[in-house]
Amino acid sequence: AQTVTQSQPEMSVQEAETVTLSCTYDTSESDYYLFWYKQPPSRQMILVIRQEAYKQQNATENRFSVNFQKAAKSFSLKISDSQLGDAAMYFCAYRSAILGGGADGLTFGKGTHLIIQP
Amino acid sequence: DTGVSQDPRHKITKRGQNVTFRCDPISEHNRLYWYRQTLGQGPEFLTYFQNEAQLEKSRLLSDRFSAERPKGSFSTLEIQRTEQGDSAMYLCASSSDRTSGYNEQFFGPGTRLTVL
């Protein structure tokens, strides 16, 4: 079974600064997807960024980028120019790329609570 | 379309009672997922439907839990004989396998269950 570990329960960053959230995972599969989801207080979870394991290039979405190290099974999220609206719980998630194999559910880490200090 | 909706948003019940939650996915999405999220934890996968077929069930889904998606549209999750340990946020998500391979899951706002 796959596991996802987020070792930082809480992180704090000054507005406009850069912060990196850590995530490691364990799997025996070679093809999979990794995601970062954001869950603002009392609001629904939204996808921030995704990475396909077969792609060596790190994904980037505006101020959000990842550092994907497949051999190390590491998938960190970097948020540049932090904004007050970035304050939320951030969850790292894994999904198998096996099609039709039924392994379609996401496996989440425990989350990191990101605080943005004005 | 306004996204995934869930009803009710909050439910308080007494131990031993049955509860049922509803999820309405994004209209063109053929896949629907249920997750459970307890305080301070990430969501845990419960079950998944492709159209009306329930294709996968987690070992977390005990015999007291049952999920249906009778016409391949909305889904219901029923918990029988609720226990205090069932208190959690129940999240629904939907996706389409007709789009990109990574099959983005869109989440609803959740139903928060409190069992007294």
XYZ file of N, CA and C in Angstrom:
702
model
N 0.842 -1.190 0.000
C 0.000 0.000 0.000
C 0.883 1.248 0.000
N 0.342 2.268 -0.651
C 1.093 3.515 -0.717
C 0.883 4.330 0.555
N 1.900 5.073 0.948
C 1.772 5.995 2.073
C 2.331 7.350 1.675
N 1.782 8.389 2.277
C 2.219 9.760 2.035
C 2.497 10.393 3.391
N 3.653 11.009 3.524
C 4.064 11.586 4.804
C 4.361 13.069 4.643
N 3.706 13.863 5.470
C 4.004 15.295 5.547
C 4.504 15.548 6.968
N 5.760 15.875 7.073
C 6.413 15.925 8.380
C 6.274 17.271 9.079
N 5.673 18.235 8.394
C 5.533 19.573 8.971
C 4.056 19.830 9.302
N 3.654 19.686 10.546
C 2.246 19.934 10.876
C 1.842 21.386 10.629
N 2.812 22.295 10.818
C 2.501 23.715 10.666
C 3.732 24.463 10.169
N 3.474 25.425 9.264
C 4.539 26.280 8.764
C 4.026 27.718 8.789
N 4.947 28.632 9.023
C 4.594 30.045 9.055
C 5.548 30.817 8.151
N 5.015 31.780 7.418
C 5.841 32.566 6.505
C 5.336 34.000 6.472
N 6.226 34.905 6.282
C 5.855 36.307 6.124
C 5.261 36.521 4.727
N 4.291 37.388 4.682
C 3.698 37.756 3.396
C 4.816 38.207 2.444
N 4.697 37.765 1.187
C 5.638 38.083 0.103
C 6.902 37.226 0.122
N 7.093 36.421 1.173
C 8.248 35.550 1.220
C 7.936 34.199 0.553
N 8.947 33.354 0.506
C 8.815 32.029 -0.114
C 8.817 30.960 0.959
N 7.992 29.953 0.785
C 7.917 28.848 1.740
C 7.886 27.529 0.971
N 8.475 26.515 1.577
C 8.490 25.175 0.971
C 7.862 24.174 1.913
N 6.886 23.437 1.408
C 6.222 22.388 2.172
C 6.738 21.033 1.701
N 7.026 20.163 2.650
C 7.650 18.872 2.325
C 6.637 17.746 2.236
N 6.958 16.790 1.403
C 6.126 15.593 1.269
C 7.014 14.453 0.792
N 6.916 13.319 1.445
C 7.554 12.110 0.951
C 6.493 11.036 0.816
N 6.764 10.059 -0.011
C 5.776 9.010 -0.251
C 6.493 7.691 -0.426
N 5.753 6.643 -0.295
C 6.317 5.308 -0.465
C 5.411 4.528 -1.406
N 6.001 3.950 -2.433
C 5.252 3.149 -3.395
C 6.192 2.198 -4.099
N 5.633 1.104 -4.573
C 6.413 0.174 -5.388
C 6.091 0.352 -6.868
N 5.163 1.249 -7.169
C 4.765 1.492 -8.550
C 5.747 2.457 -9.224
N 5.804 2.365 -10.534
C 6.692 3.248 -11.280
C 5.940 4.384 -11.953
N 4.634 4.204 -12.115
C 3.836 5.218 -12.787
C 2.703 5.664 -11.875
N 2.659 6.951 -11.602
C 1.671 7.461 -10.655
C 1.583 8.978 -10.820
N 0.638 9.548 -10.099
C 0.473 10.993 -10.095
C 0.603 11.501 -8.662
N 1.124 12.693 -8.543
C 1.232 13.361 -7.248
C 0.523 14.701 -7.333
N -0.096 15.085 -6.244
C -0.894 16.300 -6.212
C -0.637 17.078 -4.924
N -0.832 18.355 -5.006
C -0.966 19.204 -3.828
C -2.359 19.819 -3.874
N -3.098 19.616 -2.778
C -4.424 20.204 -2.625
C -4.379 21.229 -1.504
N -5.201 22.256 -1.665
C -5.340 23.318 -0.666
C -6.745 23.252 -0.082
N -6.837 23.314 1.240
C -8.144 23.308 1.910
C -8.228 24.521 2.824
N -8.817 25.616 2.338
C -8.968 26.813 3.183
C -9.952 26.519 4.321
N -9.921 27.311 5.368
C -10.831 27.071 6.499
C -12.285 27.080 6.048
N -13.008 26.037 6.385
C -14.443 25.913 6.098
C -14.775 26.018 4.610
N -13.816 25.727 3.783
C -14.069 25.752 2.349
C -13.571 24.456 1.721
N -14.036 24.209 0.498
C -13.709 22.921 -0.078
C -12.307 22.868 -0.641
N -11.842 21.642 -0.776
C -10.501 21.363 -1.227
C -10.372 21.656 -2.718
N -9.282 22.299 -3.083
C -9.040 22.574 -4.488
C -7.631 22.126 -4.869
N -7.488 21.729 -6.118
C -6.194 21.275 -6.615
C -5.291 22.473 -6.876
N -4.061 22.395 -6.370
C -3.091 23.470 -6.570
C -2.171 23.144 -7.736
N -1.642 21.916 -7.735
C -0.663 21.553 -8.738
C -0.553 20.035 -8.785
N -0.159 19.499 -9.934
C -0.028 18.058 -10.090
C 1.263 17.742 -10.832
N 1.710 16.490 -10.652
C 2.936 16.033 -11.302
C 2.753 14.600 -11.760
N 3.061 14.327 -13.001
C 3.068 12.950 -13.483
C 4.446 12.367 -13.227
N 4.502 11.167 -12.700
C 5.777 10.573 -12.308
C 6.709 10.344 -13.496
N 6.134 10.150 -14.691
C 6.983 9.867 -15.848
C 7.626 11.138 -16.412
N 7.191 12.286 -15.930
C 7.753 13.549 -16.410
C 8.886 13.989 -15.474
N 10.033 14.252 -16.046
C 11.156 14.704 -15.229
C 11.053 16.180 -14.888
N 10.395 16.935 -15.772
C 10.292 18.372 -15.543
C 9.346 18.658 -14.400
N 9.776 19.536 -13.494
C 8.937 19.904 -12.362
C 7.782 20.785 -12.818
N 6.595 20.512 -12.260
C 5.417 21.294 -12.618
C 5.464 22.681 -11.982
N 4.875 23.635 -12.694
C 4.786 25.012 -12.211
C 3.413 25.562 -12.560
N 2.814 26.238 -11.589
C 1.530 26.922 -11.803
C 1.623 28.281 -11.121
N 1.957 29.285 -11.912
C 2.076 30.661 -11.401
C 3.066 30.695 -10.228
N 2.607 31.048 -9.025
C 3.513 31.173 -7.877
C 3.846 29.834 -7.223
N 3.222 28.772 -7.700
C 3.394 27.446 -7.100
C 4.270 26.572 -7.996
N 5.237 25.929 -7.394
C 6.075 24.994 -8.140
C 6.428 23.826 -7.243
N 6.805 22.734 -7.880
C 7.174 21.550 -7.105
C 8.609 21.174 -7.390
N 9.190 20.448 -6.437
C 10.492 19.822 -6.622
C 10.261 18.330 -6.493
N 10.194 17.655 -7.613
C 9.893 16.233 -7.665
C 11.188 15.452 -7.801
N 11.498 14.645 -6.811
C 12.686 13.799 -6.814
C 12.213 12.345 -6.759
N 12.083 11.721 -7.922
C 11.478 10.391 -7.983
C 12.289 9.349 -7.226
N 13.583 9.386 -7.364
C 14.410 8.376 -6.691
C 14.299 8.508 -5.182
N 14.235 9.704 -4.713
C 14.128 9.952 -3.276
C 12.689 9.882 -2.791
N 11.737 9.767 -3.723
C 10.306 9.738 -3.397
C 9.933 10.966 -2.578
N 10.306 12.093 -3.130
C 10.066 13.372 -2.472
C 9.325 14.299 -3.427
N 8.410 15.086 -2.877
C 7.545 15.933 -3.714
C 7.209 17.186 -2.904
N 8.064 18.179 -2.939
C 7.844 19.378 -2.128
C 7.156 20.467 -2.945
N 6.452 21.330 -2.256
C 5.720 22.441 -2.867
C 6.360 23.746 -2.437
N 6.701 24.570 -3.410
C 7.242 25.886 -3.127
C 6.212 26.938 -3.505
N 5.933 27.819 -2.542
C 5.022 28.932 -2.796
C 5.844 30.215 -2.751
N 5.886 30.904 -3.864
C 6.638 32.153 -3.944
C 5.705 33.335 -3.724
N 6.283 34.439 -3.218
C 5.485 35.660 -3.022
C 4.187 35.335 -2.277
N 4.327 34.741 -1.109
C 3.159 34.289 -0.339
C 2.153 35.417 -0.130
N 0.890 35.053 -0.251
C -0.193 36.009 -0.065
C -1.109 35.549 1.061
N -1.837 36.490 1.640
C -2.726 36.146 2.756
C -3.717 35.060 2.351
N -4.133 35.065 1.107
C -5.084 34.071 0.624
C -4.502 32.673 0.494
N -3.202 32.543 0.686
C -2.581 31.217 0.635
C -2.735 30.470 1.954
N -3.179 31.149 2.986
C -3.342 30.505 4.290
C -4.375 29.392 4.193
N -3.978 28.186 4.564
C -4.860 27.017 4.414
C -4.131 25.782 4.907
N -4.843 24.660 4.907
C -4.202 23.356 5.044
C -3.797 22.902 3.651
N -2.593 22.376 3.553
C -2.113 21.854 2.281
C -1.882 20.357 2.423
N -2.466 19.619 1.492
C -2.354 18.165 1.518
C -1.619 17.671 0.278
N -0.679 16.802 0.512
C -0.001 16.097 -0.560
C -0.770 14.800 -0.806
N -0.930 14.416 -2.056
C -1.725 13.216 -2.355
C -1.090 12.425 -3.490
N -1.349 11.137 -3.457
C -0.803 10.170 -4.433
C -1.955 9.432 -5.084
N -1.799 9.175 -6.389
C -2.760 8.292 -7.064
C -2.033 7.425 -8.055
N -2.377 6.155 -8.050
C -1.808 5.234 -9.010
C -2.227 5.625 -10.425
N -1.370 5.348 -11.387
C -1.698 5.614 -12.788
C -2.238 4.384 -13.490
N -2.464 3.314 -12.723
C -3.008 2.089 -13.318
C -4.432 2.364 -13.747
N -4.716 2.214 -15.029
C -6.056 2.493 -15.528
C -6.922 1.254 -15.377
N -8.132 1.466 -14.884
C -9.063 0.363 -14.765
C -8.711 -0.625 -13.671
N -7.691 -0.320 -12.932
C -7.301 -1.263 -11.895
C -8.031 -1.030 -10.594
N -8.890 -0.037 -10.597
C -9.658 0.261 -9.398
C -8.899 1.084 -8.386
N -7.634 1.295 -8.597
C -6.831 2.042 -7.614
C -6.935 3.524 -7.912
N -8.156 4.017 -7.854
C -8.390 5.385 -8.292
C -8.490 6.379 -7.154
N -8.600 5.876 -5.927
C -8.707 6.784 -4.799
C -7.379 7.450 -4.520
N -7.453 8.664 -4.019
C -6.265 9.396 -3.622
C -5.827 8.965 -2.229
N -4.520 8.880 -2.027
C -3.937 8.671 -0.710
C -3.332 9.994 -0.268
N -3.818 10.508 0.838
C -3.409 11.823 1.320
C -2.440 11.716 2.488
N -1.600 12.761 2.630
C -0.841 12.941 3.852
C -1.716 13.613 4.908
N -1.128 13.857 6.070
C -1.896 14.431 7.167
C -2.070 15.938 7.042
N -1.331 16.547 6.160
C -1.499 17.965 5.908
C -0.509 18.841 6.649
N -0.307 20.027 6.096
C 0.500 21.074 6.716
C -0.342 22.332 6.790
N -0.436 22.879 7.982
C -1.195 24.120 8.179
C -0.264 25.292 7.890
N -0.582 26.045 6.841
C 0.249 27.175 6.446
C -0.338 28.479 6.973
N 0.482 29.188 7.726
C 0.080 30.493 8.285
C 0.849 31.577 7.544
N 0.140 32.596 7.114
C 0.771 33.727 6.436
C 0.722 34.923 7.386
N 1.878 35.421 7.738
C 1.949 36.558 8.659
C 2.049 37.861 7.868
N 1.153 38.800 8.145
C 1.168 40.062 7.381
C 2.397 40.903 7.718
N -22.381 24.951 -14.469
C -22.461 24.002 -13.343
C -21.749 24.610 -12.138
N -22.296 24.362 -10.950
C -21.759 25.013 -9.770
C -20.796 24.125 -9.010
N -20.445 22.989 -9.510
C -19.507 22.127 -8.832
C -20.198 21.018 -8.073
N -19.416 20.322 -7.261
C -19.937 19.204 -6.477
C -20.692 19.748 -5.272
N -21.889 19.253 -5.059
C -22.657 19.697 -3.894
C -22.955 18.514 -2.986
N -23.066 18.810 -1.697
C -23.341 17.775 -0.704
C -24.422 18.252 0.249
N -25.256 17.311 0.676
C -26.353 17.648 1.554
C -26.578 16.523 2.562
N -26.759 16.821 3.848
C -26.681 18.156 4.439
C -25.232 18.593 4.637
N -25.018 19.811 5.040
C -23.666 20.273 5.344
C -23.259 19.860 6.755
N -24.237 19.791 7.635
C -23.977 19.363 9.011
C -25.079 18.397 9.439
N -24.661 17.399 10.229
C -25.631 16.449 10.754
C -25.206 16.068 12.155
N -26.125 16.232 13.098
C -25.888 15.787 14.463
C -26.871 14.658 14.743
N -26.368 13.569 15.244
C -27.226 12.421 15.489
C -26.815 11.740 16.788
N -27.688 10.916 17.284
C -27.379 10.153 18.491
C -26.829 8.797 18.096
N -25.975 8.298 18.929
C -25.379 6.978 18.701
C -26.482 5.942 18.470
N -26.280 5.123 17.475
C -27.249 4.085 17.165
C -28.227 4.437 16.070
N -28.307 5.713 15.726
C -29.213 6.137 14.660
C -28.568 5.924 13.296
N -29.415 5.877 12.278
C -28.929 5.793 10.897
C -28.902 7.182 10.278
N -27.912 7.429 9.432
C -27.835 8.705 8.722
C -27.548 8.438 7.253
N -28.000 9.364 6.418
C -27.756 9.253 4.981
C -27.315 10.608 4.449
N -26.258 10.583 3.657
C -25.741 11.794 3.035
C -25.903 11.674 1.522
N -26.042 12.855 0.897
C -26.197 12.871 -0.556
C -25.068 13.676 -1.189
N -24.643 13.224 -2.352
C -23.640 13.954 -3.136
C -24.133 14.085 -4.566
N -24.095 15.309 -5.079
C -24.391 15.552 -6.492
C -23.105 15.978 -7.186
N -22.605 15.157 -8.092
C -21.332 15.474 -8.751
C -21.520 16.515 -9.845
N -20.421 16.958 -10.408
C -20.469 17.798 -11.603
C -21.142 16.976 -12.694
N -22.039 17.585 -13.431
C -22.997 16.834 -14.252
C -22.348 15.906 -15.274
N -21.264 16.287 -15.883
C -20.688 15.418 -16.920
C -19.671 14.416 -16.370
N -19.482 14.402 -15.060
C -18.501 13.507 -14.459
C -19.083 12.115 -14.250
N -18.349 11.086 -14.691
C -18.836 9.727 -14.536
C -18.235 9.007 -13.329
N -17.243 9.622 -12.692
C -16.632 8.983 -11.527
C -16.975 9.772 -10.273
N -17.238 9.032 -9.202
C -17.626 9.669 -7.941
C -16.938 8.945 -6.808
N -16.413 9.713 -5.852
C -15.614 9.182 -4.745
C -16.170 9.680 -3.412
N -16.025 8.838 -2.417
C -16.321 9.236 -1.038
C -15.047 9.104 -0.209
N -14.809 10.131 0.624
C -13.678 10.141 1.544
C -14.194 10.510 2.934
N -13.416 10.143 3.925
C -13.701 10.543 5.301
C -12.491 11.283 5.833
N -12.751 12.420 6.507
C -11.660 13.217 7.066
C -11.944 13.487 8.537
N -11.100 12.955 9.404
C -11.226 13.245 10.822
C -10.324 14.416 11.180
N -10.574 14.990 12.355
C -9.889 16.209 12.753
C -8.374 16.017 12.776
N -7.679 16.889 12.096
C -6.224 16.844 12.100
C -5.622 15.811 11.160
N -6.445 15.205 10.342
C -5.958 14.179 9.416
C -6.292 14.550 7.976
N -5.630 13.913 7.065
C -5.995 14.060 5.671
C -7.176 13.163 5.333
N -7.845 13.438 4.232
C -8.962 12.589 3.830
C -8.498 11.149 3.595
N -9.392 10.214 3.926
C -9.127 8.788 3.686
C -10.170 8.268 2.707
N -9.702 7.573 1.712
C -10.576 7.049 0.674
C -11.507 5.976 1.226
N -12.790 6.075 0.870
C -13.773 5.072 1.295
C -14.217 4.190 0.131
N -14.701 4.826 -0.939
C -15.238 4.048 -2.047
C -15.313 4.901 -3.307
N -15.540 4.235 -4.430
C -15.472 4.898 -5.731
C -16.444 4.233 -6.690
N -17.121 5.061 -7.475
C -18.054 4.601 -8.493
C -17.596 5.063 -9.864
N -17.761 4.196 -10.834
C -17.688 4.613 -12.216
C -19.074 4.387 -12.790
N -19.718 5.479 -13.161
C -21.146 5.436 -13.497
C -21.900 4.851 -12.294
N -22.689 3.808 -12.484
C -23.439 3.271 -11.347
C -22.709 2.125 -10.647
N -21.589 1.712 -11.184
C -20.876 0.558 -10.636
C -19.903 0.989 -9.532
N -20.013 0.323 -8.391
C -19.085 0.565 -7.299
C -17.860 -0.309 -7.526
N -16.743 0.294 -7.879
C -15.571 -0.453 -8.329
C -14.554 -0.725 -7.240
N -14.575 0.049 -6.194
C -13.552 -0.133 -5.177
C -14.105 0.289 -3.826
N -13.785 -0.508 -2.822
C -14.180 -0.185 -1.454
C -12.985 -0.349 -0.543
N -12.734 0.655 0.279
C -11.649 0.591 1.246
C -12.030 -0.336 2.398
N -11.010 -0.870 3.059
C -11.275 -1.673 4.263
C -11.857 -0.815 5.373
N -11.776 0.511 5.220
C -12.383 1.415 6.205
C -13.911 1.350 6.141
N -14.435 0.897 5.015
C -15.877 0.869 4.820
C -16.440 -0.394 5.458
N -16.828 -0.257 6.745
C -17.335 -1.429 7.459
C -18.717 -1.793 6.942
N -19.244 -2.882 7.487
C -20.564 -3.374 7.070
C -21.676 -2.379 7.385
N -21.405 -1.438 8.265
C -22.437 -0.463 8.615
C -22.551 0.648 7.568
N -21.593 0.693 6.692
C -21.574 1.726 5.656
C -22.045 1.122 4.334
N -22.889 1.874 3.633
C -23.260 1.454 2.286
C -23.395 2.681 1.399
N -22.927 2.553 0.189
C -22.991 3.655 -0.766
C -23.676 3.167 -2.032
N -24.421 4.068 -2.634
C -25.121 3.752 -3.877
C -25.009 4.910 -4.850
N -25.119 4.561 -6.103
C -25.206 5.567 -7.162
C -26.121 4.977 -8.236
N -27.412 4.929 -7.941
C -28.354 4.123 -8.718
C -28.448 4.452 -10.205
N -28.358 5.686 -10.574
C -28.511 6.036 -11.988
C -27.246 6.664 -12.545
N -26.171 6.481 -11.854
C -24.923 7.035 -12.326
C -24.844 8.535 -12.195
N -25.750 9.131 -11.393
C -25.675 10.580 -11.209
C -25.340 10.865 -9.751
N -26.342 11.191 -8.918
C -26.046 11.465 -7.515
C -25.730 10.168 -6.779
N -25.129 10.328 -5.610
C -24.788 9.170 -4.791
C -25.257 9.416 -3.360
N -25.527 8.335 -2.655
C -25.840 8.415 -1.233
C -24.880 7.539 -0.451
N -24.557 7.987 0.738
C -23.740 7.225 1.682
C -24.548 7.087 2.957
N -24.833 5.859 3.335
C -25.611 5.606 4.534
C -24.734 4.962 5.585
N -24.877 5.427 6.810
C -24.201 4.808 7.944
C -25.296 4.298 8.886
N -25.278 3.025 9.137
C -26.257 2.433 10.047
C -25.647 2.303 11.447
N -26.507 2.410 12.443
C -26.095 2.225 13.847
C -24.832 3.039 14.138
N -24.947 4.341 13.964
C -23.779 5.207 14.093
C -23.096 5.045 15.445
N -21.777 5.219 15.417
C -20.934 5.167 16.608
C -20.205 6.501 16.721
N -19.721 6.801 17.910
C -19.038 8.081 18.109
C -17.804 8.181 17.218
N -17.196 7.072 16.921
C -16.028 7.064 16.039
C -16.349 7.404 14.598
N -17.626 7.466 14.266
C -18.011 7.854 12.898
C -18.010 9.368 12.726
N -17.866 10.100 13.810
C -17.840 11.565 13.731
C -16.666 11.997 12.863
N -16.967 12.730 11.811
C -15.946 13.114 10.832
C -16.591 14.012 9.789
N -15.748 14.506 8.886
C -16.234 15.188 7.685
C -16.253 14.145 6.570
N -17.371 14.043 5.891
C -17.481 13.098 4.778
C -17.460 13.907 3.480
N -16.430 13.657 2.692
C -16.198 14.414 1.467
C -16.564 13.584 0.250
N -17.142 14.241 -0.711
C -17.452 13.630 -1.998
C -16.619 14.344 -3.063
N -16.191 13.609 -4.049
C -15.451 14.193 -5.169
C -15.920 13.541 -6.458
N -15.754 14.244 -7.560
C -16.107 13.650 -8.849
C -15.031 13.973 -9.876
N -15.000 13.156 -10.907
C -14.031 13.365 -11.982
C -14.570 12.744 -13.263
N -13.888 13.028 -14.349
C -14.268 12.462 -15.628
C -13.078 11.725 -16.206
N -13.330 10.533 -16.721
C -12.235 9.805 -17.363
C -12.139 10.150 -18.842
N -12.906 11.149 -19.237
C -12.863 11.554 -20.639
C -11.927 12.732 -20.842
N -11.346 13.197 -19.757
C -10.421 14.324 -19.857
C -8.994 13.823 -19.730
N -8.169 14.578 -19.089
C -6.745 14.238 -19.028
C -6.510 12.972 -18.211
N -5.374 12.369 -18.416
C -5.075 11.115 -17.751
C -4.967 11.218 -16.242
N -4.629 12.404 -15.760
C -4.448 12.478 -14.322
C -5.761 12.575 -13.583
N -6.886 12.792 -14.356
C -8.203 12.557 -13.768
C -8.441 13.386 -12.510
N -8.373 14.714 -12.656
C -8.520 15.592 -11.504
C -9.832 15.358 -10.787
N -9.750 15.219 -9.490
C -10.935 15.053 -8.656
C -11.332 16.409 -8.087
N -12.607 16.754 -8.259
C -13.169 18.001 -7.746
C -13.977 17.674 -6.497
N -13.682 18.362 -5.428
C -14.287 18.039 -4.152
C -15.486 18.919 -3.839
N -16.425 18.340 -3.103
C -17.535 19.085 -2.556
C -17.166 19.681 -1.209
N -18.107 20.420 -0.593
C -17.819 21.090 0.673
C -17.828 20.153 1.878
N -18.363 18.956 1.695
C -18.371 17.994 2.788
C -19.628 18.044 3.645
N -19.874 16.934 4.324
C -20.920 16.839 5.349
C -20.230 16.526 6.664
N -20.428 17.424 7.628
C -19.802 17.183 8.929
C -20.779 16.424 9.819
N -20.392 15.231 10.223
C -21.219 14.380 11.074
C -20.715 14.399 12.501
N -21.616 14.663 13.425
C -21.312 14.577 14.853
C -22.235 13.551 15.473
N -21.639 12.542 16.084
C -22.415 11.489 16.740
C -22.290 11.672 18.250
N -23.422 11.922 18.891
C -23.411 12.173 20.345
C -23.542 10.888 21.140
